[in-house]
Coordinates of C-alpha atoms in Angstrom, one line a residue:
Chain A
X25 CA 145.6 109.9 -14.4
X26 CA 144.4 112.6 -11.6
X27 CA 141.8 115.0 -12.3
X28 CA 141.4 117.5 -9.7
X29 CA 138.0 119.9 -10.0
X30 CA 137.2 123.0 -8.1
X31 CA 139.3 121.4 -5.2
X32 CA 139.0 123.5 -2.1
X33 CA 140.3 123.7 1.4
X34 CA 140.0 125.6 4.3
X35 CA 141.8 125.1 7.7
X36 CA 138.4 126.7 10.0
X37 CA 138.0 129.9 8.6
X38 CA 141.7 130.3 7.1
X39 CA 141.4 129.4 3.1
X40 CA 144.5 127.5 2.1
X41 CA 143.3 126.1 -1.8
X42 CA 140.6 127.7 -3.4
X43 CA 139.0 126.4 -6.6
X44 CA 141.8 124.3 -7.9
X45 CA 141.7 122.9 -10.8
X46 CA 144.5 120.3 -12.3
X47 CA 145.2 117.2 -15.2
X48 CA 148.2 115.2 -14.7
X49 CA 149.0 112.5 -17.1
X50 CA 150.5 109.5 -16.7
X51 CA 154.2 110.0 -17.7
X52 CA 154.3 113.7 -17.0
X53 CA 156.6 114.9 -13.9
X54 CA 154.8 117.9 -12.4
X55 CA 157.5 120.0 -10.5
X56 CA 155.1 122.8 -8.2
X57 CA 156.8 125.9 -7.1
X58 CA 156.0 128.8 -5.3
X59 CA 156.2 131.0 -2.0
X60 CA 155.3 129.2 1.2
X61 CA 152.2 129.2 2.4
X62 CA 150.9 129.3 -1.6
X63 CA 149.0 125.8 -0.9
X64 CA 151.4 124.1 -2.7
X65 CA 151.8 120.9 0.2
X66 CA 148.2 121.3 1.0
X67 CA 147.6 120.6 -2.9
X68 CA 150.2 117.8 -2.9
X69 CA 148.4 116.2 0.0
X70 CA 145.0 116.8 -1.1
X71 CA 146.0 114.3 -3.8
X72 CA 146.0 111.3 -1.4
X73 CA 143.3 112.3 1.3
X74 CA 146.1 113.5 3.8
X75 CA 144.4 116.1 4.1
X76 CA 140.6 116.0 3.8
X77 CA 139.6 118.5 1.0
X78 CA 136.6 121.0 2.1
X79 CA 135.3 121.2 -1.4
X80 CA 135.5 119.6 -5.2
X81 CA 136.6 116.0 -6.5
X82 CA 140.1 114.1 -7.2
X83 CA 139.7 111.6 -9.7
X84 CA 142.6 109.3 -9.4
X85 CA 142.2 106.3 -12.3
X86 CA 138.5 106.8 -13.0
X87 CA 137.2 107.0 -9.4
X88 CA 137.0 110.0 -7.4
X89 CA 138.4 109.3 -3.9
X90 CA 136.6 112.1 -2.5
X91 CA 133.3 110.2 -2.4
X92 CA 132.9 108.3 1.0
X93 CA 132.3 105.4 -0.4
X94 CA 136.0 105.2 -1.9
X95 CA 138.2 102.5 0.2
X96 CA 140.5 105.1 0.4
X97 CA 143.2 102.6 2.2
X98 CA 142.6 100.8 -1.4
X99 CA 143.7 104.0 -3.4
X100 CA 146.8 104.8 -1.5
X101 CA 148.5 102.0 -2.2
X102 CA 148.7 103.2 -5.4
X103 CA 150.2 106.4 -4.4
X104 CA 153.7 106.7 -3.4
X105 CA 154.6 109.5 -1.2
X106 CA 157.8 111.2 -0.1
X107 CA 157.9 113.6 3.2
X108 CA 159.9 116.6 4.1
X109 CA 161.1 114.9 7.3
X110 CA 161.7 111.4 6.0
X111 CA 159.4 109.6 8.2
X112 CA 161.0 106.3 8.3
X113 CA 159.6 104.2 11.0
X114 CA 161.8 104.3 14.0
X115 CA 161.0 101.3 15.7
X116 CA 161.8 99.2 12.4
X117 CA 165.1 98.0 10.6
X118 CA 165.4 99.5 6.9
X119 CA 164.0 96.2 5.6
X120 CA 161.2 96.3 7.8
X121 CA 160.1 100.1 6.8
X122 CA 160.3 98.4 2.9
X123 CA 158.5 95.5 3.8
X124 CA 155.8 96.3 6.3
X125 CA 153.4 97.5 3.6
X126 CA 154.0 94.9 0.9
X127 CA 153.2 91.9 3.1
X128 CA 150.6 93.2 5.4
X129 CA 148.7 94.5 2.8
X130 CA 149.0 91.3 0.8
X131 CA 150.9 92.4 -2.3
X132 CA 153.5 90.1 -2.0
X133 CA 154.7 87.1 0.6
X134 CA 157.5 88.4 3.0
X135 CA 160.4 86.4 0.9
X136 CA 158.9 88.7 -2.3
X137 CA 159.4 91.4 -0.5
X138 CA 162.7 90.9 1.0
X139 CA 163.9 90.3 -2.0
X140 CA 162.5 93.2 -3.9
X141 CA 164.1 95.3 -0.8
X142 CA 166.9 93.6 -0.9
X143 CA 166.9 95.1 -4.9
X144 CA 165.6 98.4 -4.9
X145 CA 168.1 98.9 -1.9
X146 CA 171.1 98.1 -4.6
X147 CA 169.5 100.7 -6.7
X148 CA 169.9 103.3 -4.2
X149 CA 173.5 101.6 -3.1
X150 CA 172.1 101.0 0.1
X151 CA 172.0 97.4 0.6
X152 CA 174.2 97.6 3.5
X153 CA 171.9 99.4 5.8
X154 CA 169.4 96.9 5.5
X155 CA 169.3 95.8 9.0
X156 CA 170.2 99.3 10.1
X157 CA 167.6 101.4 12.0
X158 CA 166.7 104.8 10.8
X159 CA 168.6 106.8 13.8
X160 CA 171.7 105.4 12.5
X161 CA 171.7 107.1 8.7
X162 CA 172.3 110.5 7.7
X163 CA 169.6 112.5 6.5
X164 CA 170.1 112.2 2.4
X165 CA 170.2 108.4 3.3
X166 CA 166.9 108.3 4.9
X167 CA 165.5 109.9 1.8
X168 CA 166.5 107.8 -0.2
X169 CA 165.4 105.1 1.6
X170 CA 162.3 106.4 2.2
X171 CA 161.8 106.6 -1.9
X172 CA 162.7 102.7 -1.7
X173 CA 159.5 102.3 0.7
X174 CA 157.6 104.0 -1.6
X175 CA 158.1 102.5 -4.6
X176 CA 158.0 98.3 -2.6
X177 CA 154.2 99.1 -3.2
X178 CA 155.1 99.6 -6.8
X179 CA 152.6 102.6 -7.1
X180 CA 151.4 104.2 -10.2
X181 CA 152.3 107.8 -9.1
X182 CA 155.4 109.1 -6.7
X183 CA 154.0 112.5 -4.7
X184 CA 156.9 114.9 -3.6
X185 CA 156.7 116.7 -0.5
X186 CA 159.6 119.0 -0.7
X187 CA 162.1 116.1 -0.2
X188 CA 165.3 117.7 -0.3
X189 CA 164.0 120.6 2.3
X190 CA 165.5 119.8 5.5
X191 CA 168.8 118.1 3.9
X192 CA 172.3 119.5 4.7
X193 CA 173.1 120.7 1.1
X194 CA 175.4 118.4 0.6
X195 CA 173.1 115.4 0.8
X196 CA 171.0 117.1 -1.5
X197 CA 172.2 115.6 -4.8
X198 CA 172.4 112.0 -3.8
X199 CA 168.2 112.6 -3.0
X200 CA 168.1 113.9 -6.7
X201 CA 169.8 111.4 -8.3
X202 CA 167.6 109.1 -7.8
X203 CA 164.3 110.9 -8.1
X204 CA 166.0 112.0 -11.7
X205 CA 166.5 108.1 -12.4
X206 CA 162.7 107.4 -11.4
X207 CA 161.9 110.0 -13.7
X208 CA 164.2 107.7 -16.6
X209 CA 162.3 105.0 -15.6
X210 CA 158.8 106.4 -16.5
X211 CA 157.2 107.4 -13.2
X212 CA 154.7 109.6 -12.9
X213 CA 156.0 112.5 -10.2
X214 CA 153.9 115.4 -8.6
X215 CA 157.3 117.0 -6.8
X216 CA 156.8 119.9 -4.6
X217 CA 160.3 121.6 -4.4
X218 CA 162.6 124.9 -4.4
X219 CA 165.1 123.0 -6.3
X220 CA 164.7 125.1 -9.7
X221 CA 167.5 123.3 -11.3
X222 CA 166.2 120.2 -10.8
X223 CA 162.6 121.3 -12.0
X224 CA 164.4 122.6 -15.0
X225 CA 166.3 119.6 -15.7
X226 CA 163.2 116.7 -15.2
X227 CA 160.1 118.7 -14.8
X228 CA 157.9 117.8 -18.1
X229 CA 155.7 120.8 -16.6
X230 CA 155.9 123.2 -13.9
X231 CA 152.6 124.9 -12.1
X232 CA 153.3 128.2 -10.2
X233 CA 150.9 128.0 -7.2
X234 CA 150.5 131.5 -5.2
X235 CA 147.5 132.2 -2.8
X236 CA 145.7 128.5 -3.0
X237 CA 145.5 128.5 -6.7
X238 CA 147.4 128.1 -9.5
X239 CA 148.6 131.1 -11.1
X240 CA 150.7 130.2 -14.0
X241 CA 152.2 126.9 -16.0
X242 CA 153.9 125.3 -18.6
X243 CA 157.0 123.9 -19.7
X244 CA 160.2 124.6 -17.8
X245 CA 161.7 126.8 -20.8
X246 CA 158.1 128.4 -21.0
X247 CA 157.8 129.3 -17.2
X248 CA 161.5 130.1 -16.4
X249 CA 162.3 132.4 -19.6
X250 CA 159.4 133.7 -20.4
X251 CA 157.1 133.7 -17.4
X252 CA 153.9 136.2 -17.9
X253 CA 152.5 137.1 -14.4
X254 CA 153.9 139.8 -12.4
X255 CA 154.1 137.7 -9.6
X256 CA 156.2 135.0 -11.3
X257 CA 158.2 137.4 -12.4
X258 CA 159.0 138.6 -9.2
X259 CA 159.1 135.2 -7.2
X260 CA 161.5 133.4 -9.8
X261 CA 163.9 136.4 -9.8
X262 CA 164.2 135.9 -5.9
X263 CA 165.1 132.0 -6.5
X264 CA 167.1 132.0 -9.5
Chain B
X8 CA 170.4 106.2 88.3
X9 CA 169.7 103.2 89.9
X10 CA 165.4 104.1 89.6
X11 CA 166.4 105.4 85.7
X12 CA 168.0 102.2 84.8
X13 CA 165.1 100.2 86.6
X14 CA 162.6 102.3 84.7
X15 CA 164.3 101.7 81.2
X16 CA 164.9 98.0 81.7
X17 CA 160.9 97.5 82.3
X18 CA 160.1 99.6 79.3
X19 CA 162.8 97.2 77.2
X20 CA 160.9 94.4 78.8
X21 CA 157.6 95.3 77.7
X22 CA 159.1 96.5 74.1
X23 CA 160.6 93.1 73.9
X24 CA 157.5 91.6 75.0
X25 CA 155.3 93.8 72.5
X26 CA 157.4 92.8 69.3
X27 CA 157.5 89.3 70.7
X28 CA 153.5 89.4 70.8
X29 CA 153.2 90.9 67.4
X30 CA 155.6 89.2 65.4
X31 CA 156.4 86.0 67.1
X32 CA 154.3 84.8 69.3
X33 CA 151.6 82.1 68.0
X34 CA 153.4 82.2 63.9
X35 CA 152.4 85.4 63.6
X36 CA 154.7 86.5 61.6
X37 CA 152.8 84.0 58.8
X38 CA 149.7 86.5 58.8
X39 CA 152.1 88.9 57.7
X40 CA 153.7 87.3 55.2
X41 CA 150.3 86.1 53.3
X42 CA 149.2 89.4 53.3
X43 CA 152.2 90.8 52.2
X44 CA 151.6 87.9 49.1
X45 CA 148.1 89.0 49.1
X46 CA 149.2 92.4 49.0
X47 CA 151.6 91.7 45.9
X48 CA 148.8 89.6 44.5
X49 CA 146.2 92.9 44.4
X50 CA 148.2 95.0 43.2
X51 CA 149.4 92.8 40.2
X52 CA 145.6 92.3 39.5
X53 CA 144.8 95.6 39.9
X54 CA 147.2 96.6 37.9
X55 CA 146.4 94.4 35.5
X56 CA 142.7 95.8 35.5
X57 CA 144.2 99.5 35.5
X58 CA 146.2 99.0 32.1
X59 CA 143.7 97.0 30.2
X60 CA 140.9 100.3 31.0
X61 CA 143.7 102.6 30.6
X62 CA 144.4 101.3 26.9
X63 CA 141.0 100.9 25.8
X64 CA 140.4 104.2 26.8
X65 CA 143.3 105.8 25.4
X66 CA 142.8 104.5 22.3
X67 CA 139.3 105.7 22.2
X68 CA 140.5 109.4 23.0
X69 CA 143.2 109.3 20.8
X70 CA 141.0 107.8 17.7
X71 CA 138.4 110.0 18.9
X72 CA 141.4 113.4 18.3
X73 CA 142.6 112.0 15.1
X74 CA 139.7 111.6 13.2
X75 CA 140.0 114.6 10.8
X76 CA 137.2 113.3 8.1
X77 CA 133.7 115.9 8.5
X78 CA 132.1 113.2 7.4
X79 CA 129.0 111.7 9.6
X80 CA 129.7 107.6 9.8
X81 CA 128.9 105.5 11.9
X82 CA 132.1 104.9 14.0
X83 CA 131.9 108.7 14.0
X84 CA 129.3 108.6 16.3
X85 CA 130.6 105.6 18.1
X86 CA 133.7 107.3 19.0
X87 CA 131.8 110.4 19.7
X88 CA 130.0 108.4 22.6
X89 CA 132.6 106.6 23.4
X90 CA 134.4 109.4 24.2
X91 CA 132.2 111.0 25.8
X92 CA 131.8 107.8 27.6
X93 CA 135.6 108.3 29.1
X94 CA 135.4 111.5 29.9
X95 CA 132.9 111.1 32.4
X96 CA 134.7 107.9 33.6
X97 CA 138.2 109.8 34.2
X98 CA 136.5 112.9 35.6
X99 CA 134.7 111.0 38.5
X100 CA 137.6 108.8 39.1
X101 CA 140.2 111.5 39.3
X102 CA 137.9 114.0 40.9
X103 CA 136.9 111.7 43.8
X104 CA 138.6 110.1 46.6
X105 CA 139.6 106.7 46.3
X106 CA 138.5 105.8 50.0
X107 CA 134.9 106.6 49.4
X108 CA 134.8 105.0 45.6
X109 CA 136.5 101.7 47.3
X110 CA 133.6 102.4 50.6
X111 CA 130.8 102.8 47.7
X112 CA 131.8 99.5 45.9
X113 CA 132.2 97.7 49.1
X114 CA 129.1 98.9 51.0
X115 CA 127.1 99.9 48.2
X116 CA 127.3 98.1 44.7
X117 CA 128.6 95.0 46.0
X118 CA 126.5 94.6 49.3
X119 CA 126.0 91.0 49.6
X120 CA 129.8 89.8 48.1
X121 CA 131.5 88.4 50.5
X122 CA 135.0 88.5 48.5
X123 CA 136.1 91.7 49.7
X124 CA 139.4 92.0 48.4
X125 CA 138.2 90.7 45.1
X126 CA 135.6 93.6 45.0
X127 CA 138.7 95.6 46.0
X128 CA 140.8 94.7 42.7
X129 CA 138.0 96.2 41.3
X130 CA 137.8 99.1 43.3
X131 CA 141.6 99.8 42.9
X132 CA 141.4 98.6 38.5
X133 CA 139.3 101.0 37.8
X134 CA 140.9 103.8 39.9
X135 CA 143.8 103.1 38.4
X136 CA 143.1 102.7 34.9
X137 CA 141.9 106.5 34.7
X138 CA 145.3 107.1 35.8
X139 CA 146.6 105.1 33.6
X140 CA 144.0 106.4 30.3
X141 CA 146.0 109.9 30.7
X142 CA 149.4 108.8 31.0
X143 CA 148.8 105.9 28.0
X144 CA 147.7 109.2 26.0
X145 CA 149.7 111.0 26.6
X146 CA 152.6 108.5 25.4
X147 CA 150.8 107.8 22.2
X148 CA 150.5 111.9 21.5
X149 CA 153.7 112.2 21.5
X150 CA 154.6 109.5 18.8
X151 CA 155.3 112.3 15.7
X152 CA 152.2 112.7 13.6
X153 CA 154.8 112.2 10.2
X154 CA 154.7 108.6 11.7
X155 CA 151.0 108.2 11.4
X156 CA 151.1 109.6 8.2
X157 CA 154.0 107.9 6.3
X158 CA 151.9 104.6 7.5
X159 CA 148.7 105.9 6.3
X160 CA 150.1 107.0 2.9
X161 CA 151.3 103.1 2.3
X162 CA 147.6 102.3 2.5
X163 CA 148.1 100.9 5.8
X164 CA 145.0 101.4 7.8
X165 CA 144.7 103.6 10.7
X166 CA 144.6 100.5 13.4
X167 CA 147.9 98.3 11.3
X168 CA 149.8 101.4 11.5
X169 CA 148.8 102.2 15.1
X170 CA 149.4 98.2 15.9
X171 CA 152.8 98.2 13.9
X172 CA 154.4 101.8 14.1
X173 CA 152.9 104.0 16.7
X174 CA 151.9 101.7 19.8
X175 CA 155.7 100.4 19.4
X176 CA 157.0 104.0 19.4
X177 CA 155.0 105.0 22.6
X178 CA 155.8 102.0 24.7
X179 CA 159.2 103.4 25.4
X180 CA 157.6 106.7 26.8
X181 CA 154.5 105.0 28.8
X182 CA 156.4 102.4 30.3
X183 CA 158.2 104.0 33.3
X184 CA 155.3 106.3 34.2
X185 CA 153.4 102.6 34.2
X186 CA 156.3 101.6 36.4
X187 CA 155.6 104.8 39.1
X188 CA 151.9 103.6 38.7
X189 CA 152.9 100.2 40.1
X190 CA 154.4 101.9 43.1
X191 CA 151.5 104.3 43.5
X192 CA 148.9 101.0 43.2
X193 CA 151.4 98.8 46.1
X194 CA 150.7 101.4 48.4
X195 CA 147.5 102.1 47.7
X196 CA 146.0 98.5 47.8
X197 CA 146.3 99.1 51.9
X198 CA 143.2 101.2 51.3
X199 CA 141.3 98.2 50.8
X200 CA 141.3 97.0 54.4
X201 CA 138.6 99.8 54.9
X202 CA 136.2 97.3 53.3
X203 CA 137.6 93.9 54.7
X204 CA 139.8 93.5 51.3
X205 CA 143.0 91.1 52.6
X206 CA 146.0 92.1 52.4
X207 CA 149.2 93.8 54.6
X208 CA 147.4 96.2 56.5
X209 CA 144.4 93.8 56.9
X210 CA 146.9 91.4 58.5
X211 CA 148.5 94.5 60.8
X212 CA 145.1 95.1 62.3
X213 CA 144.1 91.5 62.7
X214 CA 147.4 91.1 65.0
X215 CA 146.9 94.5 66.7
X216 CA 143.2 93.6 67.6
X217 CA 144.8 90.4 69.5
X218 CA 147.5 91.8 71.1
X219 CA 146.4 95.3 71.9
X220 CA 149.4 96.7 70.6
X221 CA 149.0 98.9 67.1
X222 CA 152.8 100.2 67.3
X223 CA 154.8 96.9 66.2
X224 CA 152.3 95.8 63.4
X225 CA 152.3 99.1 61.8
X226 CA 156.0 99.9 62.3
X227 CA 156.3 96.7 60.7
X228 CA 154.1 96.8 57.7
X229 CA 155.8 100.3 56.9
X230 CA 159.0 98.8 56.9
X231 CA 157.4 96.3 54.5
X232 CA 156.0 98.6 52.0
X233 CA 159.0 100.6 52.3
X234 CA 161.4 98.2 51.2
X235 CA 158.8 96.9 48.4
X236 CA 158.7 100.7 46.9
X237 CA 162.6 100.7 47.5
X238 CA 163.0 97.5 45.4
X239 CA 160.6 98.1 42.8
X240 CA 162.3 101.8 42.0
X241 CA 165.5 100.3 41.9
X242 CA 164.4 97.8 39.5
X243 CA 162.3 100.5 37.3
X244 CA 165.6 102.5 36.8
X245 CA 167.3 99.5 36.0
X246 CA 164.7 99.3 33.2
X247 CA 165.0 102.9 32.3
X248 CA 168.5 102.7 32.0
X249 CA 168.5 100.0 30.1
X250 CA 165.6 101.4 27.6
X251 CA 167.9 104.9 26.9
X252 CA 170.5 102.4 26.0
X253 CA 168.6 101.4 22.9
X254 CA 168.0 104.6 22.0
X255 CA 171.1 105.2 21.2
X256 CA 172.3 102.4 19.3

């Protein structure tokens, strides 16, 4: 579903990924670990144009977004993604963040997509916030909601960006709750996370990023049991 | 005491007579009160003028810092000039008086017009809307970038989500400093009257050259533009107050 070759990227002179390269299928959830500043986001974000990679191709459903010519607008809509700090837009009720994509983009009328709000709010027992605005909801709640926005767009992968990082712990569960019941459902996930239990738990592969590359992978029995570099060694017995 | 009270009783006289001359006598008190509409009229047009520069502008600076993509395309290089474009205007704007860039319209560019204060709307506009490019900027900049971002990764394009999310957002901030630019502009639009533009001032000097007397028409107008600016900062912290309001709902 995303092939990622020889990706590279390079803030000025500082080198941040260096000759990545990736296969995610559909189906799988990819849980990335690693220390910060391993590339791990800049990956993640690499894998909708957020950032702008310096060097290599993305092939996301046959086409490879790096190329110029690649309505790039087009392919995002197929990609969900989740932020560290929410990023629910403040001037709009809860319905409107859900909405505002659907309908101006033309995916569905704005009675579709209230009513698929109105649904996937349910799902994250939210309904009652609908006409809420963002300042009014606790951080775990925003999450959540920003999942909801996500999915409205009914996308074809769900990218991670440490989602549970600037919780209060105990809002942490209700975030994973439902990113384990999107997992149920099928979704293809790319999660960037330090939640090891979680990665444990859903993760259908984990990638050990260190120093822009990728340093290590494989199932979650594989990587946390047996893992064979020195330097997963030594990060997972910090964070276990 | 007798001479003392003689002496103050003539100077009464005359002041009565003076204020009589300038405000009363022959309706005069009407040329104030058109220019004072004239006044409110130039600034409001002006103003209007200032915004819609400042905005465009703005936006091109901002668009212009945003762009991230190394890529050589066409807007690219239209924003590239267009920038470059805006930085020239706001630099001579800001780094000259406004006297002499009102004197070179008025004398210079527009030569022949006859509509002065039309040609000093246009003088005061495009003074103002430098002002107003930073301070529109400056609002939008501080909109978070996740904002931006959580619009762009919907597959929103950069303008929807500037339209729908950010320009929203920014309001809030640009808003009172527009409100202080207001009260800058009202006083400034008496600048005008140095190239025959109508308004307040305009109407002072046309009394004072009749009556020979400068003290009561510009006492008067000062009082004027005083209670204007007093009115108009009352009513922007009205608006303030009522703007932090809603942020805490």
């Amino acid at each position: 579903m995303i092939t990622v070759k020889h990706l590279s990227k390079a803030f000025g002179g500082h080198v941040v990924l260096s000759d990545v390269n990736e296969h995610i299928k559909p189906g799988e959830k990819v849980v990335i670990i690693g220390p910060s500043g391993s590339g791990k986001s800049t990956f993640l974000r690499c894998l909708n144009l957020l950032e702008q990679p310096t060097g290599g191709s993305i092939i996301f459903d046959g086409q490879d977004i790096t190329d110029p010519h690649t309505d790039i607008n087009k392919v995002r809509q197929h990609m969900g993604m989740v932020f560290q700090h929410f990023n629910l837009f403040a001037n709009l009720t809860i319905k409107e963040n859900i909405t505002l994509a659907p309908v101006k983009l033309k995916r569905m009328t704005k009675a579709e997509a209230e009513e698929e709000a109105m649904r996937l709010l349910r799902r994250v027992n939210l309904e009652d916030k609908a006409n809420a605005y963002p300042g009014q909801l606790s951080g775990g709640q925003k999450q959540r909601i920003a999942i909801v926005r996500a999915l409205a767009m009914k996308p074809k992968v769900m990218l991670f960006d440490e989602p549970t990082s600037a919780l209060d712990p105990e809002m942490v569960g209700e975030v994973l709750e439902v990113m384990k019941e999107l997992a149920e459902m099928g979704m293809t996930m790319i999660v960037v996370t330090h939640e090891m239990g979680f990665a444990r738990e859903v993760a259908t592969r984990v990638l050990f990023m260190d120093g822009g590359n990728i340093l290590e992978q494989g199932t979650p029995g594989e990587l946390f049991n047996h893992p064979k570099e020195a330097r997963t060694q030594d990060f997972l017995s910090k964070v276990l | 005491m007798y001479l003392t009270n003689e002496a103050t009783g003539i100077w009464a006289t005359g002041l009565g007579q003076a204020f009589y001359k300038s405000f009363i006598q022959a309706d005069r008190w009407k040329l104030y009160v058109s220019g004072l509409g004239r006044t409110l009229e130039v600034t409001a047009l002006a103003l209007l003028l200032g915004v819609a520069l400042g905005v465009v502008t703005a936006l091109i600076r901002v668009a212009h810092d945003q762009q991230r993509s190394n890529r050589v395309t066409v807007s690219g290089v239209l924003l590239n000039l267009g920038n470059a474009l805006v930085k020239v205007y706001t630099t001579i704007i800001r780094g000259t008086p406004m006297v002499v860039q009102l004197m070179i319209l008025g004398f210079v560019v527009f030569q022949s017009s006859r509509n002065f204060t039309m040609v000093g709307v246009l003088g005061l506009g495009i003074n103002s809307g430098a002002y107003v490019s930073e301070t529109i900027r400056s609002g939008l900049m501080s909109v978070d970038r996740g904002q931006m971002e959580a619009g762009r990764s919907l597959g929103l394009t950069y303008m929807t989500t500037m339209v729908h999310i950010v320009i929203p957002q920014a309001i809030k901030n640009i808003l009172p400093a527009l409100g202080n630019e207001f009260i800058t502009l009202l006083k400034d639009t008496s600048l005008i009257s140095v190239i025959a533009g109508k308004e307040l001032l305009y109407a002072a000097k046309a009394v004072a050259a009749k009556t020979y007397d400068f003290m009561f028409p510009l006492l008067g107008v000062s009082v004027i533009y005083l209670l204007l600016v007093i009115l108009f900062s009352w009513l922007l912290g009205m608006l303030e107050r009522r703007m932090n309001i809603s942020d805490n709902r």
